[in-house]
Amino acid sequence: MKRTDKYQRYQRQILLKEFGTAGQEKLSVARILVVGAGGLGCPALQYLAAAGVGTIGIVDFDVIDVSNLPRQILYTEEDIGKPKAETAAKKLKSLNPGIEIKTYNIKLDNQNAIEIIPGYDIVIDGSDNFSTRYLINDACVLCNKPLVYGAVLRFEGQVGVFNLTTEQTKTKTNYRDLFPEPPDPSSTLSCSEAGVLGVLPGIIGILQATETIKIITGIGKPLADSIISFNALNNQFYECSIPASVDSHRQMPKNIKEFLKFNYEWFCGASSVNNEISVQEFDALRSAGKITIIDVREQGELPEVNEFLFIHIPLSRFKESVAEISTKNKIVVFCQSGIRSRQAVKILNEVSGEYDAYSLKGGIIEWKELQENISV
Amino acid sequence: MIIKINLLFFGQAADITGKASWNFSGITNTLELNEKLIENFPGLQTIKYSIAVNRKIVRENTILNNEDTVAILPPFSGG
């Protein structure tokens, strides 16, 4: 596009003295990644493309469903069944042919997140589930990218900016400072279960686009280290600040290597995963062979176990020692009563999604009782 | 003087309590607040939430003063 055309197109925002041609130039070289081209992603994408953001990446593996149309306003009835990422790209391209759009018709996972995110300046979270939200957050922390967060439910929405240092805030906070641990999946509701008013993601998605433009151009005070909660029913905006907390980061992967192994779906749905086996199942597994057994009791705890071979790694130093465990076998962890072994299985699954680990229910005490009953 | 605490409920906390706002008196810190919340609204036990005192997220037990506003913020993930 010629310089004069460009000026005409963006004239209204260039007129703003805080923005000017310098602001427009910053937008035109900016690279923004939008994860999720749904209720939040659609309005954010539309405004960012219209404003002249130079490169926009869209990650979405889903296809358009009729139930998306009341809020995912880039799509029309003819688009039902088509992939969201490519359909959104086509619409945005016709809205503004002067920008570049990259599509990723994939489900974001640890591996591709760490490949895609470094190529962008800012990431917008328009996802619809906790495991993706924690994944995006941790990837942005490790890749050192600002994250513009948004979430909606029913008549409420939240927006915030994480992992951004500004003149006002010297520290960087992230999603885990707001919510250190994901909720139990059985206690939370998604929009498909609880509903959402169609305009709500519109409002929040546009706030996300606004914050993104502010960060790129350096205008105003971005919502760093804080969130705004909006309630459409009573028109209230509630802002609160989020202090950084070392405690909140304890469960966060410390480096890319740890990140690549972190199992987000497990982290967010731990309680719904059945990872306990009974003493009877344990015996069946032992006789079938090919299992690795770990005792996580501390040194010298009774009863002693001589009936089968096992590795001894006390829970107190389990996390540090996990790396030593390299096995493709099923892992059965035991302790006295089955409580510490559950924690150990949780640690194993957090460290790597590849372990097939189970906790012995009732612990070694119950197993010993079973042996006595059998021998009697 | 008995101190009064103003409460704001968000997301599922508003659903469970059936209220957007409420107030408690006679409590002095956020630990006591949590106990009193669960005593009055047992359903809150089933969800996770963060607490903000006077518009700032707090993690540790925090002293509450008269007319402080405490927000109960559960996470939600819709997009």
Short mmCIF file of C-alpha atoms in Angstrom, two decimals:
data_model
loop_
_atom_site.label_atom_id
_atom_site.label_comp_id
_atom_site.label_asym_id
_atom_site.label_seq_id
_atom_site.Cartn_x
_atom_site.Cartn_y
_atom_site.Cartn_z
CA MET A 1 0.00 0.00 0.00
CA LYS A 2 1.25 3.49 -0.85
CA ARG A 3 2.09 5.87 1.93
CA THR A 4 -0.86 8.17 1.14
CA ASP A 5 -3.34 5.26 1.09
CA LYS A 6 -2.00 4.14 4.40
CA TYR A 7 -2.47 7.59 5.84
CA GLN A 8 -6.04 7.72 4.58
CA ARG A 9 -6.91 4.35 6.00
CA TYR A 10 -5.53 4.98 9.48
CA GLN A 11 -6.13 8.74 9.52
CA ARG A 12 -8.51 8.73 12.52
CA GLN A 13 -6.06 7.03 14.82
CA ILE A 14 -3.00 8.82 13.42
CA LEU A 15 -4.81 12.06 14.31
CA LEU A 16 -4.55 11.16 17.98
CA LYS A 17 -1.50 13.05 19.14
CA GLU A 18 -0.46 10.23 21.52
CA PHE A 19 -0.62 7.83 18.59
CA GLY A 20 0.50 9.65 15.43
CA THR A 21 2.43 8.12 12.54
CA ALA A 22 4.93 6.68 15.03
CA GLY A 23 2.14 4.66 16.66
CA GLN A 24 0.92 3.44 13.29
CA GLU A 25 4.45 2.42 12.37
CA LYS A 26 4.76 0.43 15.62
CA LEU A 27 1.50 -1.39 14.83
CA SER A 28 2.60 -2.20 11.30
CA VAL A 29 5.74 -4.00 12.51
CA ALA A 30 4.02 -5.69 15.49
CA ARG A 31 3.46 -9.46 15.56
CA ILE A 32 0.49 -10.65 17.62
CA LEU A 33 -0.52 -14.24 18.31
CA VAL A 34 -4.17 -14.95 19.10
CA VAL A 35 -4.83 -18.35 20.65
CA GLY A 36 -8.44 -19.29 20.02
CA ALA A 37 -10.53 -17.73 17.25
CA GLY A 38 -13.72 -18.02 19.27
CA GLY A 39 -15.82 -15.59 21.30
CA LEU A 40 -12.82 -13.60 22.57
CA GLY A 41 -10.58 -14.16 19.56
CA CYS A 42 -13.03 -12.96 16.88
CA PRO A 43 -13.54 -9.40 18.12
CA ALA A 44 -9.90 -9.07 19.17
CA LEU A 45 -8.74 -10.25 15.73
CA GLN A 46 -11.14 -7.96 13.92
CA TYR A 47 -10.00 -4.82 15.71
CA LEU A 48 -6.31 -5.70 15.57
CA ALA A 49 -6.50 -6.39 11.83
CA ALA A 50 -8.52 -3.23 11.24
CA ALA A 51 -6.05 -1.15 13.27
CA GLY A 52 -3.20 -2.33 11.05
CA VAL A 53 -1.24 -4.80 13.18
CA GLY A 54 1.39 -6.01 10.70
CA THR A 55 1.41 -9.73 11.43
CA ILE A 56 -1.32 -11.70 13.16
CA GLY A 57 -1.05 -15.39 14.01
CA ILE A 58 -4.23 -17.39 14.66
CA VAL A 59 -4.14 -20.71 16.53
CA ASP A 60 -7.34 -22.77 16.47
CA PHE A 61 -7.98 -26.42 15.62
CA ASP A 62 -11.76 -26.21 15.80
CA VAL A 63 -14.40 -25.92 13.09
CA ILE A 64 -17.32 -23.49 13.08
CA ASP A 65 -20.53 -24.70 14.68
CA VAL A 66 -23.95 -23.07 14.47
CA SER A 67 -23.87 -22.47 18.25
CA ASN A 68 -20.76 -20.27 17.77
CA LEU A 69 -22.54 -17.69 15.59
CA PRO A 70 -24.22 -15.55 18.31
CA ARG A 71 -20.82 -14.42 19.59
CA GLN A 72 -18.11 -15.45 17.10
CA ILE A 73 -19.01 -12.62 14.80
CA LEU A 74 -16.40 -13.20 12.08
CA TYR A 75 -18.35 -16.24 10.88
CA THR A 76 -21.57 -16.60 8.91
CA GLU A 77 -23.94 -19.50 8.26
CA GLU A 78 -22.05 -20.51 5.11
CA ASP A 79 -18.95 -21.05 7.24
CA ILE A 80 -20.45 -23.80 9.40
CA GLY A 81 -18.17 -26.85 9.33
CA LYS A 82 -15.15 -24.90 8.05
CA PRO A 83 -11.94 -24.50 10.09
CA LYS A 84 -11.95 -21.39 12.27
CA ALA A 85 -8.32 -20.34 11.76
CA GLU A 86 -8.48 -20.28 7.96
CA THR A 87 -11.98 -18.82 7.82
CA ALA A 88 -11.02 -16.02 10.21
CA ALA A 89 -7.86 -15.34 8.17
CA LYS A 90 -9.89 -15.02 4.96
CA LYS A 91 -12.30 -12.53 6.54
CA LEU A 92 -9.50 -10.48 8.07
CA LYS A 93 -7.59 -10.44 4.80
CA SER A 94 -10.57 -8.93 3.02
CA LEU A 95 -10.98 -6.43 5.86
CA ASN A 96 -7.34 -5.37 5.59
CA PRO A 97 -5.26 -6.77 2.68
CA GLY A 98 -2.23 -4.80 3.86
CA ILE A 99 -1.46 -7.11 6.78
CA GLU A 100 -0.02 -10.60 7.01
CA ILE A 101 -1.97 -13.42 8.63
CA LYS A 102 -0.54 -16.79 9.62
CA THR A 103 -2.83 -19.66 10.50
CA TYR A 104 -2.09 -22.60 12.77
CA ASN A 105 -4.88 -25.14 12.39
CA ILE A 106 -3.63 -27.11 15.39
CA LYS A 107 -4.34 -27.70 19.05
CA LEU A 108 -1.78 -25.78 21.05
CA ASP A 109 0.49 -28.15 22.98
CA ASN A 110 3.77 -27.82 24.86
CA GLN A 111 5.91 -28.52 21.81
CA ASN A 112 4.22 -26.27 19.24
CA ALA A 113 3.63 -23.49 21.82
CA ILE A 114 7.36 -23.22 22.40
CA GLU A 115 7.97 -23.19 18.64
CA ILE A 116 5.29 -20.64 17.71
CA ILE A 117 5.29 -18.12 20.60
CA PRO A 118 8.89 -16.86 20.24
CA GLY A 119 7.99 -15.56 16.75
CA TYR A 120 5.51 -13.05 18.20
CA ASP A 121 5.68 -9.94 20.39
CA ILE A 122 2.48 -10.40 22.41
CA VAL A 123 0.13 -13.34 22.96
CA ILE A 124 -3.63 -13.01 23.40
CA ASP A 125 -5.34 -15.78 25.34
CA GLY A 126 -8.75 -16.45 23.83
CA SER A 127 -8.83 -20.11 24.83
CA ASP A 128 -11.74 -21.81 26.54
CA ASN A 129 -10.23 -24.25 29.03
CA PHE A 130 -7.89 -24.21 32.03
CA SER A 131 -5.22 -26.56 30.69
CA THR A 132 -4.63 -24.32 27.65
CA ARG A 133 -4.65 -21.23 29.87
CA TYR A 134 -1.93 -22.60 32.17
CA LEU A 135 0.03 -23.82 29.15
CA ILE A 136 -0.09 -20.41 27.42
CA ASN A 137 0.80 -18.65 30.67
CA ASP A 138 3.84 -20.80 31.39
CA ALA A 139 5.02 -20.65 27.76
CA CYS A 140 4.79 -16.84 27.82
CA VAL A 141 6.74 -16.67 31.09
CA LEU A 142 9.48 -18.91 29.68
CA CYS A 143 9.58 -17.10 26.31
CA ASN A 144 9.35 -13.73 28.06
CA LYS A 145 6.29 -12.50 26.13
CA PRO A 146 3.50 -10.28 27.49
CA LEU A 147 0.19 -12.15 27.74
CA VAL A 148 -3.17 -10.43 27.37
CA TYR A 149 -5.60 -12.61 29.28
CA GLY A 150 -9.38 -12.73 28.95
CA ALA A 151 -12.06 -15.11 30.21
CA VAL A 152 -15.86 -15.10 30.28
CA LEU A 153 -18.71 -16.94 31.95
CA ARG A 154 -22.43 -16.17 31.92
CA PHE A 155 -22.67 -12.38 32.41
CA GLU A 156 -19.12 -11.84 33.65
CA GLY A 157 -15.71 -11.39 32.12
CA GLN A 158 -12.12 -10.80 33.19
CA VAL A 159 -9.28 -9.13 31.38
CA GLY A 160 -5.69 -8.61 32.48
CA VAL A 161 -2.10 -8.28 31.28
CA PHE A 162 0.55 -10.65 32.55
CA ASN A 163 4.28 -10.88 32.25
CA LEU A 164 4.77 -7.24 31.33
CA THR A 165 7.11 -4.80 33.02
CA THR A 166 6.07 -1.16 32.87
CA GLU A 167 7.35 2.02 34.43
CA GLN A 168 4.71 1.69 37.13
CA THR A 169 5.28 -1.99 37.83
CA LYS A 170 8.80 -3.23 38.27
CA THR A 171 7.73 -6.84 38.82
CA LYS A 172 6.10 -9.25 36.41
CA THR A 173 3.12 -11.26 37.48
CA ASN A 174 1.35 -14.06 35.69
CA TYR A 175 -1.82 -16.13 35.72
CA ARG A 176 -0.45 -18.34 38.50
CA ASP A 177 -0.22 -15.29 40.79
CA LEU A 178 -3.95 -14.85 40.31
CA PHE A 179 -4.89 -18.53 40.39
CA PRO A 180 -1.93 -20.66 41.57
CA GLU A 181 -3.77 -23.92 41.00
CA PRO A 182 -6.51 -24.90 38.59
CA PRO A 183 -9.92 -25.65 40.07
CA ASP A 184 -11.27 -29.15 40.35
CA PRO A 185 -12.86 -29.87 36.95
CA SER A 186 -15.95 -31.29 38.62
CA SER A 187 -16.59 -27.93 40.33
CA THR A 188 -16.20 -25.59 37.36
CA LEU A 189 -18.48 -24.78 34.51
CA SER A 190 -17.64 -24.04 30.90
CA CYS A 191 -19.68 -21.68 28.73
CA SER A 192 -21.22 -24.69 26.97
CA GLU A 193 -22.56 -25.85 30.34
CA ALA A 194 -23.26 -22.57 32.13
CA GLY A 195 -23.95 -20.33 29.16
CA VAL A 196 -22.63 -16.92 28.24
CA LEU A 197 -24.29 -13.79 26.96
CA GLY A 198 -23.07 -13.31 23.37
CA VAL A 199 -21.88 -9.73 23.80
CA LEU A 200 -19.77 -10.58 26.86
CA PRO A 201 -16.80 -12.10 24.98
CA GLY A 202 -17.22 -9.17 22.56
CA ILE A 203 -16.65 -6.68 25.36
CA ILE A 204 -13.77 -8.62 26.89
CA GLY A 205 -12.17 -9.45 23.50
CA ILE A 206 -12.22 -5.78 22.55
CA LEU A 207 -10.67 -4.88 25.91
CA GLN A 208 -7.94 -7.42 25.10
CA ALA A 209 -7.39 -5.77 21.70
CA THR A 210 -7.29 -2.35 23.40
CA GLU A 211 -4.65 -3.47 25.91
CA THR A 212 -2.62 -5.02 23.08
CA ILE A 213 -2.66 -1.80 21.05
CA LYS A 214 -1.69 0.17 24.18
CA ILE A 215 1.27 -2.13 24.84
CA ILE A 216 2.48 -1.97 21.22
CA THR A 217 2.22 1.78 20.91
CA GLY A 218 3.17 2.64 24.49
CA ILE A 219 0.05 4.71 25.05
CA GLY A 220 -1.56 5.02 28.48
CA LYS A 221 -1.26 2.61 31.37
CA PRO A 222 -1.66 -1.04 30.46
CA LEU A 223 -3.48 -3.34 32.84
CA ALA A 224 -0.20 -4.91 33.95
CA ASP A 225 -0.20 -6.91 37.19
CA SER A 226 -3.91 -6.45 37.60
CA ILE A 227 -7.23 -7.66 36.29
CA ILE A 228 -10.56 -6.05 35.63
CA SER A 229 -13.70 -8.00 36.24
CA PHE A 230 -16.79 -6.79 34.39
CA ASN A 231 -20.35 -7.72 35.26
CA ALA A 232 -22.89 -6.94 32.55
CA LEU A 233 -25.85 -7.29 34.91
CA ASN A 234 -24.94 -4.39 37.19
CA ASN A 235 -22.47 -2.61 34.86
CA GLN A 236 -19.69 -2.87 37.39
CA PHE A 237 -16.01 -2.88 36.60
CA TYR A 238 -13.92 -4.17 39.49
CA GLU A 239 -10.15 -3.78 39.24
CA CYS A 240 -7.71 -5.49 41.54
CA SER A 241 -3.94 -5.72 41.59
CA ILE A 242 -2.00 -8.97 41.70
CA PRO A 243 1.24 -9.06 43.66
CA ALA A 244 3.89 -11.53 42.48
CA SER A 245 4.19 -14.48 44.79
CA VAL A 246 7.06 -16.96 44.86
CA ASP A 247 4.67 -19.47 46.38
CA SER A 248 2.38 -19.34 43.36
CA HIS A 249 5.19 -20.30 41.04
CA ARG A 250 6.22 -23.43 42.88
CA GLN A 251 4.35 -25.69 40.52
CA MET A 252 5.41 -23.84 37.38
CA PRO A 253 8.00 -25.45 35.10
CA LYS A 254 11.34 -23.71 35.68
CA ASN A 255 12.75 -24.07 32.18
CA ILE A 256 11.84 -25.17 28.65
CA LYS A 257 12.91 -28.74 29.36
CA GLU A 258 10.56 -29.00 32.35
CA PHE A 259 7.85 -27.22 30.38
CA LEU A 260 7.99 -29.71 27.51
CA LYS A 261 7.39 -32.55 29.93
CA PHE A 262 4.66 -30.85 31.97
CA ASN A 263 1.28 -32.54 31.54
CA TYR A 264 -1.26 -29.68 31.56
CA GLU A 265 -4.33 -31.80 31.04
CA TRP A 266 -3.36 -33.91 34.00
CA PHE A 267 -2.51 -30.82 36.08
CA CYS A 268 -5.96 -29.39 35.39
CA GLY A 269 -7.94 -32.59 35.73
CA ALA A 270 -5.99 -34.55 38.30
CA SER A 271 -8.97 -35.51 40.40
CA SER A 272 -10.88 -36.94 37.49
CA VAL A 273 -8.07 -39.30 36.57
CA ASN A 274 -8.21 -42.69 38.18
CA ASN A 275 -4.66 -43.42 39.20
CA GLU A 276 -5.14 -45.73 42.15
CA ILE A 277 -5.01 -49.51 42.03
CA SER A 278 -6.25 -51.98 44.61
CA VAL A 279 -3.97 -54.46 46.37
CA GLN A 280 -5.56 -57.26 44.29
CA GLU A 281 -4.86 -55.40 41.03
CA PHE A 282 -1.34 -54.81 42.26
CA ASP A 283 -0.77 -58.54 42.75
CA ALA A 284 -2.19 -59.27 39.31
CA LEU A 285 0.16 -56.69 37.77
CA ARG A 286 3.14 -58.12 39.66
CA SER A 287 2.51 -61.62 38.43
CA ALA A 288 2.08 -60.30 34.89
CA GLY A 289 5.55 -58.75 35.26
CA LYS A 290 6.87 -55.57 33.64
CA ILE A 291 6.11 -53.16 36.46
CA THR A 292 8.39 -50.87 38.39
CA ILE A 293 7.55 -50.56 42.07
CA ILE A 294 8.57 -47.58 44.19
CA ASP A 295 8.46 -47.28 47.99
CA VAL A 296 8.13 -43.61 48.98
CA ARG A 297 8.26 -44.17 52.74
CA GLU A 298 11.11 -42.62 54.67
CA GLN A 299 14.18 -44.65 55.66
CA GLY A 300 13.45 -47.34 58.24
CA GLU A 301 9.66 -47.25 58.17
CA LEU A 302 7.88 -50.51 58.95
CA PRO A 303 6.64 -52.96 57.87
CA GLU A 304 9.64 -54.16 55.92
CA VAL A 305 8.96 -55.52 52.47
CA ASN A 306 10.89 -58.59 51.32
CA GLU A 307 8.27 -60.18 49.12
CA PHE A 308 9.08 -58.30 45.92
CA LEU A 309 11.73 -56.01 44.45
CA PHE A 310 11.25 -52.26 44.56
CA ILE A 311 13.10 -48.97 44.35
CA HIS A 312 13.20 -46.86 47.51
CA ILE A 313 12.79 -43.09 47.02
CA PRO A 314 11.42 -41.29 50.12
CA LEU A 315 8.73 -38.71 49.34
CA SER A 316 10.87 -36.04 51.06
CA ARG A 317 13.35 -36.20 48.20
CA PHE A 318 11.04 -37.60 45.54
CA LYS A 319 10.84 -34.53 43.32
CA GLU A 320 14.63 -34.18 43.06
CA SER A 321 15.04 -37.87 42.34
CA VAL A 322 12.31 -38.31 39.74
CA ALA A 323 14.78 -37.86 36.90
CA GLU A 324 16.41 -41.16 37.92
CA ILE A 325 13.26 -43.02 37.04
CA SER A 326 13.46 -43.96 33.40
CA THR A 327 11.07 -46.73 32.59
CA LYS A 328 8.42 -47.53 30.06
CA ASN A 329 6.88 -49.99 32.55
CA LYS A 330 3.78 -49.32 34.55
CA ILE A 331 4.86 -47.72 37.81
CA VAL A 332 3.20 -48.60 41.10
CA VAL A 333 4.03 -46.35 44.03
CA PHE A 334 3.33 -47.43 47.59
CA CYS A 335 3.66 -46.03 51.10
CA GLN A 336 2.17 -46.98 54.46
CA SER A 337 -1.50 -46.21 53.79
CA GLY A 338 -1.78 -44.87 50.25
CA ILE A 339 -1.71 -41.12 50.91
CA ARG A 340 1.92 -40.23 50.25
CA SER A 341 1.97 -42.51 47.22
CA ARG A 342 -0.86 -40.46 45.71
CA GLN A 343 1.27 -37.33 46.10
CA ALA A 344 4.18 -39.12 44.48
CA VAL A 345 2.02 -40.11 41.49
CA LYS A 346 0.91 -36.49 41.21
CA ILE A 347 4.57 -35.39 41.12
CA LEU A 348 5.41 -38.04 38.50
CA ASN A 349 2.61 -36.85 36.26
CA GLU A 350 3.58 -33.21 36.68
CA VAL A 351 7.14 -33.95 35.73
CA SER A 352 6.26 -35.95 32.65
CA GLY A 353 3.15 -36.95 30.78
CA GLU A 354 4.89 -40.17 29.79
CA TYR A 355 4.82 -42.01 33.11
CA ASP A 356 2.11 -44.61 33.52
CA ALA A 357 1.98 -44.39 37.30
CA TYR A 358 -0.45 -45.68 39.92
CA SER A 359 -0.76 -45.37 43.66
CA LEU A 360 -1.36 -48.49 45.75
CA LYS A 361 -4.69 -47.91 47.46
CA GLY A 362 -4.60 -48.66 51.19
CA GLY A 363 -0.82 -48.84 51.08
CA ILE A 364 1.52 -51.62 52.12
CA ILE A 365 -0.53 -52.21 55.28
CA GLU A 366 -3.55 -53.27 53.28
CA TRP A 367 -1.36 -55.37 50.99
CA LYS A 368 0.20 -57.18 54.00
CA GLU A 369 -3.28 -57.86 55.40
CA LEU A 370 -4.29 -59.39 52.10
CA GLN A 371 -1.24 -61.69 52.17
CA GLU A 372 -2.11 -62.82 55.70
CA ASN A 373 -5.67 -63.56 54.69
CA ILE A 374 -4.49 -65.54 51.70
CA SER A 375 -2.04 -67.60 53.75
CA VAL A 376 -4.56 -68.36 56.51
CA MET B 1 -16.02 -1.56 68.08
CA ILE B 2 -17.26 -4.43 65.95
CA ILE B 3 -15.73 -4.14 62.52
CA LYS B 4 -17.82 -4.54 59.40
CA ILE B 5 -16.46 -6.19 56.23
CA ASN B 6 -18.05 -5.71 52.81
CA LEU B 7 -18.00 -8.72 50.54
CA LEU B 8 -18.22 -8.94 46.75
CA PHE B 9 -18.94 -12.28 45.11
CA PHE B 10 -17.90 -13.05 41.53
CA GLY B 11 -18.55 -15.91 39.12
CA GLN B 12 -19.55 -19.17 40.75
CA ALA B 13 -19.24 -17.62 44.21
CA ALA B 14 -22.16 -15.35 43.32
CA ASP B 15 -24.11 -18.36 42.05
CA ILE B 16 -23.48 -20.37 45.20
CA THR B 17 -24.26 -17.57 47.65
CA GLY B 18 -27.05 -16.18 45.51
CA LYS B 19 -25.66 -12.71 46.15
CA ALA B 20 -23.39 -10.19 44.45
CA SER B 21 -22.56 -8.50 47.76
CA TRP B 22 -22.93 -9.17 51.47
CA ASN B 23 -21.38 -8.12 54.75
CA PHE B 24 -19.95 -9.77 57.83
CA SER B 25 -19.12 -8.28 61.18
CA GLY B 26 -16.92 -9.45 64.01
CA ILE B 27 -14.14 -11.03 61.99
CA THR B 28 -10.59 -9.76 62.07
CA ASN B 29 -8.63 -11.59 59.38
CA THR B 30 -9.05 -13.52 56.12
CA LEU B 31 -8.70 -16.93 57.79
CA GLU B 32 -11.69 -16.16 60.00
CA LEU B 33 -13.43 -14.79 56.95
CA ASN B 34 -12.97 -18.08 55.12
CA GLU B 35 -14.36 -20.04 58.06
CA LYS B 36 -17.35 -17.76 58.33
CA LEU B 37 -17.93 -17.90 54.57
CA ILE B 38 -18.05 -21.69 54.58
CA GLU B 39 -20.23 -21.72 57.70
CA ASN B 40 -22.73 -19.40 55.99
CA PHE B 41 -22.40 -20.75 52.46
CA PRO B 42 -21.22 -24.39 52.64
CA GLY B 43 -21.29 -24.64 48.84
CA LEU B 44 -18.18 -22.43 48.70
CA GLN B 45 -16.21 -25.41 50.01
CA THR B 46 -16.60 -27.10 46.63
CA ILE B 47 -14.87 -24.35 44.62
CA LYS B 48 -11.47 -22.69 44.53
CA TYR B 49 -11.26 -18.92 44.76
CA SER B 50 -8.77 -16.12 45.23
CA ILE B 51 -9.35 -13.34 47.74
CA ALA B 52 -8.73 -9.65 47.16
CA VAL B 53 -8.68 -7.24 50.11
CA ASN B 54 -9.27 -3.64 49.08
CA ARG B 55 -8.54 -4.45 45.43
CA LYS B 56 -5.36 -6.41 46.03
CA ILE B 57 -5.03 -10.20 45.79
CA VAL B 58 -3.82 -11.68 49.09
CA ARG B 59 -2.33 -15.14 49.58
CA GLU B 60 -1.51 -15.17 53.27
CA ASN B 61 -3.75 -14.54 56.25
CA THR B 62 -4.45 -10.80 56.18
CA ILE B 63 -5.73 -8.51 58.93
CA LEU B 64 -9.09 -6.94 58.12
CA ASN B 65 -10.12 -3.46 59.20
CA ASN B 66 -13.50 -1.80 59.52
CA GLU B 67 -15.17 -1.15 56.15
CA ASP B 68 -12.61 -3.20 54.19
CA THR B 69 -13.95 -4.64 50.95
CA VAL B 70 -13.14 -8.27 50.22
CA ALA B 71 -13.72 -9.82 46.81
CA ILE B 72 -14.21 -13.56 46.34
CA LEU B 73 -12.88 -14.39 42.88
CA PRO B 74 -13.21 -17.92 41.49
CA PRO B 75 -11.44 -18.70 38.23
CA PHE B 76 -13.38 -19.25 35.04
CA SER B 77 -12.13 -20.27 31.66
CA GLY B 78 -14.74 -19.53 28.99
CA GLY B 79 -13.64 -17.91 25.77
#
